[in-house]
Amino acid sequence: MKFLFSLIIFLSSFSAFTQTTTIAGTYILKLESSNAVIVDTLTLHADETFTFHEYDRHNGGIPPERDKYGKGKWMFENNIVYFYVNESDITKTHTLNFNNSEARFIIKSPRDKSNRVIPTSIQFYKSDVFWIVKRKLIKE
């Protein structure tokens, strides 16, 4: 009995020192060229809601500037962020439907002792919003 009690205390002490990573925050991707600018901003709020904004400007484009918005809820499990949108989240302004969207949460492993820099980021690998797939947004 003493051994079992000691084992429980020992194992619970490890949980006090584990690294907790919060993924809530703002993630940005900025692509610029001489005739175009694309800025994607994804904000994951601590209450498990998200907002997304894409600003798109192309010289000579029709229209030359566009703003696209989306919002909904997110869930984090096994380093994957899942996005959910209710019908009430889709409005005149927030037209992007992120249902069936999944993104990988990328962070430098605590076991990696090298000097290489791996910024905290989110990379979409599945989405019905076809142009967001493979985009990697870096945490501010």
PDB file of C-alpha atoms in Angstrom:
ATOM      1  CA  MET A   1       0.000   0.000   0.000  1.00  0.00           C
ATOM      2  CA  LYS A   2       2.839   2.391   0.848  1.00  0.00           C
ATOM      3  CA  PHE A   3       4.492   1.525  -2.458  1.00  0.00           C
ATOM      4  CA  LEU A   4       1.301   2.278  -4.410  1.00  0.00           C
ATOM      5  CA  PHE A   5       0.846   5.585  -2.598  1.00  0.00           C
ATOM      6  CA  SER A   6       4.493   6.543  -3.245  1.00  0.00           C
ATOM      7  CA  LEU A   7       4.154   5.633  -6.911  1.00  0.00           C
ATOM      8  CA  ILE A   8       1.065   7.829  -7.299  1.00  0.00           C
ATOM      9  CA  ILE A   9       2.816  10.788  -5.645  1.00  0.00           C
ATOM     10  CA  PHE A  10       5.909  10.248  -7.805  1.00  0.00           C
ATOM     11  CA  LEU A  11       3.935  10.112 -11.059  1.00  0.00           C
ATOM     12  CA  SER A  12       1.804  13.123 -10.182  1.00  0.00           C
ATOM     13  CA  SER A  13       4.963  15.167  -9.556  1.00  0.00           C
ATOM     14  CA  PHE A  14       5.916  14.658 -13.217  1.00  0.00           C
ATOM     15  CA  SER A  15       2.636  16.134 -14.371  1.00  0.00           C
ATOM     16  CA  ALA A  16       3.435  19.349 -12.506  1.00  0.00           C
ATOM     17  CA  PHE A  17       6.572  19.816 -14.627  1.00  0.00           C
ATOM     18  CA  THR A  18       5.151  18.947 -18.044  1.00  0.00           C
ATOM     19  CA  GLN A  19       5.135  21.670 -20.670  1.00  0.00           C
ATOM     20  CA  THR A  20       1.703  22.993 -21.461  1.00  0.00           C
ATOM     21  CA  THR A  21       1.451  24.610 -24.860  1.00  0.00           C
ATOM     22  CA  THR A  22      -1.332  27.038 -25.525  1.00  0.00           C
ATOM     23  CA  ILE A  23      -2.251  27.250 -29.139  1.00  0.00           C
ATOM     24  CA  ALA A  24      -4.552  30.218 -28.694  1.00  0.00           C
ATOM     25  CA  GLY A  25      -3.156  33.292 -30.425  1.00  0.00           C
ATOM     26  CA  THR A  26      -2.801  34.991 -33.791  1.00  0.00           C
ATOM     27  CA  TYR A  27      -1.251  33.230 -36.791  1.00  0.00           C
ATOM     28  CA  ILE A  28      -0.259  35.138 -39.931  1.00  0.00           C
ATOM     29  CA  LEU A  29       0.865  34.358 -43.471  1.00  0.00           C
ATOM     30  CA  LYS A  30       2.012  37.272 -45.631  1.00  0.00           C
ATOM     31  CA  LEU A  31       2.834  36.749 -49.300  1.00  0.00           C
ATOM     32  CA  GLU A  32       4.099  39.728 -51.304  1.00  0.00           C
ATOM     33  CA  SER A  33       5.251  40.231 -54.865  1.00  0.00           C
ATOM     34  CA  SER A  34       5.620  43.262 -57.097  1.00  0.00           C
ATOM     35  CA  ASN A  35       1.986  43.111 -58.190  1.00  0.00           C
ATOM     36  CA  ALA A  36       0.158  41.211 -55.419  1.00  0.00           C
ATOM     37  CA  VAL A  37      -0.269  40.991 -51.651  1.00  0.00           C
ATOM     38  CA  ILE A  38      -2.022  38.253 -49.702  1.00  0.00           C
ATOM     39  CA  VAL A  39      -2.319  38.416 -45.915  1.00  0.00           C
ATOM     40  CA  ASP A  40      -4.041  35.595 -44.017  1.00  0.00           C
ATOM     41  CA  THR A  41      -4.780  36.152 -40.319  1.00  0.00           C
ATOM     42  CA  LEU A  42      -6.173  33.353 -38.146  1.00  0.00           C
ATOM     43  CA  THR A  43      -6.977  34.139 -34.522  1.00  0.00           C
ATOM     44  CA  LEU A  44      -7.663  31.220 -32.190  1.00  0.00           C
ATOM     45  CA  HIS A  45      -9.364  32.580 -29.080  1.00  0.00           C
ATOM     46  CA  ALA A  46      -9.016  30.945 -25.657  1.00  0.00           C
ATOM     47  CA  ASP A  47     -12.787  30.280 -25.561  1.00  0.00           C
ATOM     48  CA  GLU A  48     -12.281  27.898 -28.526  1.00  0.00           C
ATOM     49  CA  THR A  49     -13.703  30.240 -31.155  1.00  0.00           C
ATOM     50  CA  PHE A  50     -11.772  31.487 -34.164  1.00  0.00           C
ATOM     51  CA  THR A  51     -11.844  34.304 -36.680  1.00  0.00           C
ATOM     52  CA  PHE A  52     -10.151  34.297 -40.074  1.00  0.00           C
ATOM     53  CA  HIS A  53      -9.447  37.216 -42.406  1.00  0.00           C
ATOM     54  CA  GLU A  54      -7.786  37.180 -45.790  1.00  0.00           C
ATOM     55  CA  TYR A  55      -6.809  40.412 -47.501  1.00  0.00           C
ATOM     56  CA  ASP A  56      -6.037  39.939 -51.190  1.00  0.00           C
ATOM     57  CA  ARG A  57      -4.789  42.701 -53.521  1.00  0.00           C
ATOM     58  CA  HIS A  58      -3.769  42.140 -57.145  1.00  0.00           C
ATOM     59  CA  ASN A  59      -2.724  44.976 -59.414  1.00  0.00           C
ATOM     60  CA  GLY A  60      -4.882  44.604 -62.499  1.00  0.00           C
ATOM     61  CA  GLY A  61      -7.234  42.174 -60.733  1.00  0.00           C
ATOM     62  CA  ILE A  62     -11.006  42.388 -60.893  1.00  0.00           C
ATOM     63  CA  PRO A  63     -11.759  43.504 -58.220  1.00  0.00           C
ATOM     64  CA  PRO A  64      -8.292  44.783 -57.296  1.00  0.00           C
ATOM     65  CA  GLU A  65      -8.867  44.202 -53.542  1.00  0.00           C
ATOM     66  CA  ARG A  66     -10.843  41.554 -51.697  1.00  0.00           C
ATOM     67  CA  ASP A  67     -11.486  40.780 -48.052  1.00  0.00           C
ATOM     68  CA  LYS A  68     -12.715  37.324 -47.041  1.00  0.00           C
ATOM     69  CA  TYR A  69     -13.846  36.434 -43.520  1.00  0.00           C
ATOM     70  CA  GLY A  70     -14.705  33.297 -41.592  1.00  0.00           C
ATOM     71  CA  LYS A  71     -15.526  32.404 -38.006  1.00  0.00           C
ATOM     72  CA  GLY A  72     -16.553  29.431 -35.925  1.00  0.00           C
ATOM     73  CA  LYS A  73     -15.231  27.050 -33.286  1.00  0.00           C
ATOM     74  CA  TRP A  74     -12.036  25.018 -33.043  1.00  0.00           C
ATOM     75  CA  MET A  75     -10.945  21.936 -31.143  1.00  0.00           C
ATOM     76  CA  PHE A  76      -7.399  20.706 -30.463  1.00  0.00           C
ATOM     77  CA  GLU A  77      -6.541  17.016 -30.214  1.00  0.00           C
ATOM     78  CA  ASN A  78      -3.274  15.118 -30.899  1.00  0.00           C
ATOM     79  CA  ASN A  79      -1.543  18.167 -32.453  1.00  0.00           C
ATOM     80  CA  ILE A  80      -4.421  18.633 -34.909  1.00  0.00           C
ATOM     81  CA  VAL A  81      -6.738  21.648 -34.908  1.00  0.00           C
ATOM     82  CA  TYR A  82     -10.268  20.866 -36.095  1.00  0.00           C
ATOM     83  CA  PHE A  83     -12.534  23.683 -37.305  1.00  0.00           C
ATOM     84  CA  TYR A  84     -16.344  23.731 -37.029  1.00  0.00           C
ATOM     85  CA  VAL A  85     -18.817  26.274 -38.400  1.00  0.00           C
ATOM     86  CA  ASN A  86     -22.522  26.536 -37.553  1.00  0.00           C
ATOM     87  CA  GLU A  87     -25.054  27.966 -39.967  1.00  0.00           C
ATOM     88  CA  SER A  88     -25.352  31.016 -37.704  1.00  0.00           C
ATOM     89  CA  ASP A  89     -21.607  31.700 -38.177  1.00  0.00           C
ATOM     90  CA  ILE A  90     -22.036  32.187 -41.923  1.00  0.00           C
ATOM     91  CA  THR A  91     -23.261  35.717 -42.580  1.00  0.00           C
ATOM     92  CA  LYS A  92     -23.016  38.321 -45.345  1.00  0.00           C
ATOM     93  CA  THR A  93     -19.546  39.233 -44.086  1.00  0.00           C
ATOM     94  CA  HIS A  94     -18.298  35.858 -42.821  1.00  0.00           C
ATOM     95  CA  THR A  95     -18.771  33.740 -45.928  1.00  0.00           C
ATOM     96  CA  LEU A  96     -15.946  31.193 -45.586  1.00  0.00           C
ATOM     97  CA  ASN A  97     -17.073  27.762 -44.405  1.00  0.00           C
ATOM     98  CA  PHE A  98     -14.260  26.030 -42.528  1.00  0.00           C
ATOM     99  CA  ASN A  99     -16.210  22.825 -41.861  1.00  0.00           C
ATOM    100  CA  ASN A 100     -14.101  19.759 -42.718  1.00  0.00           C
ATOM    101  CA  SER A 101     -10.929  21.816 -42.187  1.00  0.00           C
ATOM    102  CA  GLU A 102      -7.981  20.411 -40.283  1.00  0.00           C
ATOM    103  CA  ALA A 103      -4.587  21.919 -39.556  1.00  0.00           C
ATOM    104  CA  ARG A 104      -1.432  20.547 -38.002  1.00  0.00           C
ATOM    105  CA  PHE A 105      -0.018  22.405 -34.973  1.00  0.00           C
ATOM    106  CA  ILE A 106       3.756  22.668 -35.363  1.00  0.00           C
ATOM    107  CA  ILE A 107       6.112  23.438 -32.480  1.00  0.00           C
ATOM    108  CA  LYS A 108       9.756  22.660 -31.742  1.00  0.00           C
ATOM    109  CA  SER A 109       9.981  19.466 -29.735  1.00  0.00           C
ATOM    110  CA  PRO A 110      11.347  19.885 -26.215  1.00  0.00           C
ATOM    111  CA  ARG A 111      13.646  16.931 -27.008  1.00  0.00           C
ATOM    112  CA  ASP A 112      15.218  18.834 -29.913  1.00  0.00           C
ATOM    113  CA  LYS A 113      18.350  20.386 -28.401  1.00  0.00           C
ATOM    114  CA  SER A 114      19.691  21.766 -31.694  1.00  0.00           C
ATOM    115  CA  ASN A 115      19.995  25.479 -32.455  1.00  0.00           C
ATOM    116  CA  ARG A 116      17.599  25.371 -35.393  1.00  0.00           C
ATOM    117  CA  VAL A 117      14.600  27.633 -35.170  1.00  0.00           C
ATOM    118  CA  ILE A 118      11.163  26.100 -35.674  1.00  0.00           C
ATOM    119  CA  PRO A 119       8.501  28.782 -35.297  1.00  0.00           C
ATOM    120  CA  THR A 120       5.192  27.844 -33.729  1.00  0.00           C
ATOM    121  CA  SER A 121       2.755  27.556 -36.625  1.00  0.00           C
ATOM    122  CA  ILE A 122      -0.388  25.993 -38.029  1.00  0.00           C
ATOM    123  CA  GLN A 123      -0.441  24.317 -41.449  1.00  0.00           C
ATOM    124  CA  PHE A 124      -3.708  23.397 -43.126  1.00  0.00           C
ATOM    125  CA  TYR A 125      -3.714  19.990 -44.774  1.00  0.00           C
ATOM    126  CA  LYS A 126      -7.439  19.437 -45.321  1.00  0.00           C
ATOM    127  CA  SER A 127     -10.219  21.911 -46.098  1.00  0.00           C
ATOM    128  CA  ASP A 128     -13.206  22.563 -48.336  1.00  0.00           C
ATOM    129  CA  VAL A 129     -11.744  26.081 -48.744  1.00  0.00           C
ATOM    130  CA  PHE A 130      -9.416  24.773 -51.463  1.00  0.00           C
ATOM    131  CA  TRP A 131      -6.922  27.646 -51.494  1.00  0.00           C
ATOM    132  CA  ILE A 132      -6.101  27.348 -47.760  1.00  0.00           C
ATOM    133  CA  VAL A 133      -4.681  23.808 -48.078  1.00  0.00           C
ATOM    134  CA  LYS A 134      -0.875  23.691 -47.593  1.00  0.00           C
ATOM    135  CA  ARG A 135      -0.747  27.244 -46.236  1.00  0.00           C
ATOM    136  CA  LYS A 136       1.410  27.632 -43.144  1.00  0.00           C
ATOM    137  CA  LEU A 137       0.575  30.471 -40.753  1.00  0.00           C
ATOM    138  CA  ILE A 138       3.208  31.551 -38.207  1.00  0.00           C
ATOM    139  CA  LYS A 139       2.257  32.531 -34.661  1.00  0.00           C
ATOM    140  CA  GLU A 140       2.897  36.173 -33.783  1.00  0.00           C
TER     141      GLU A 140
END
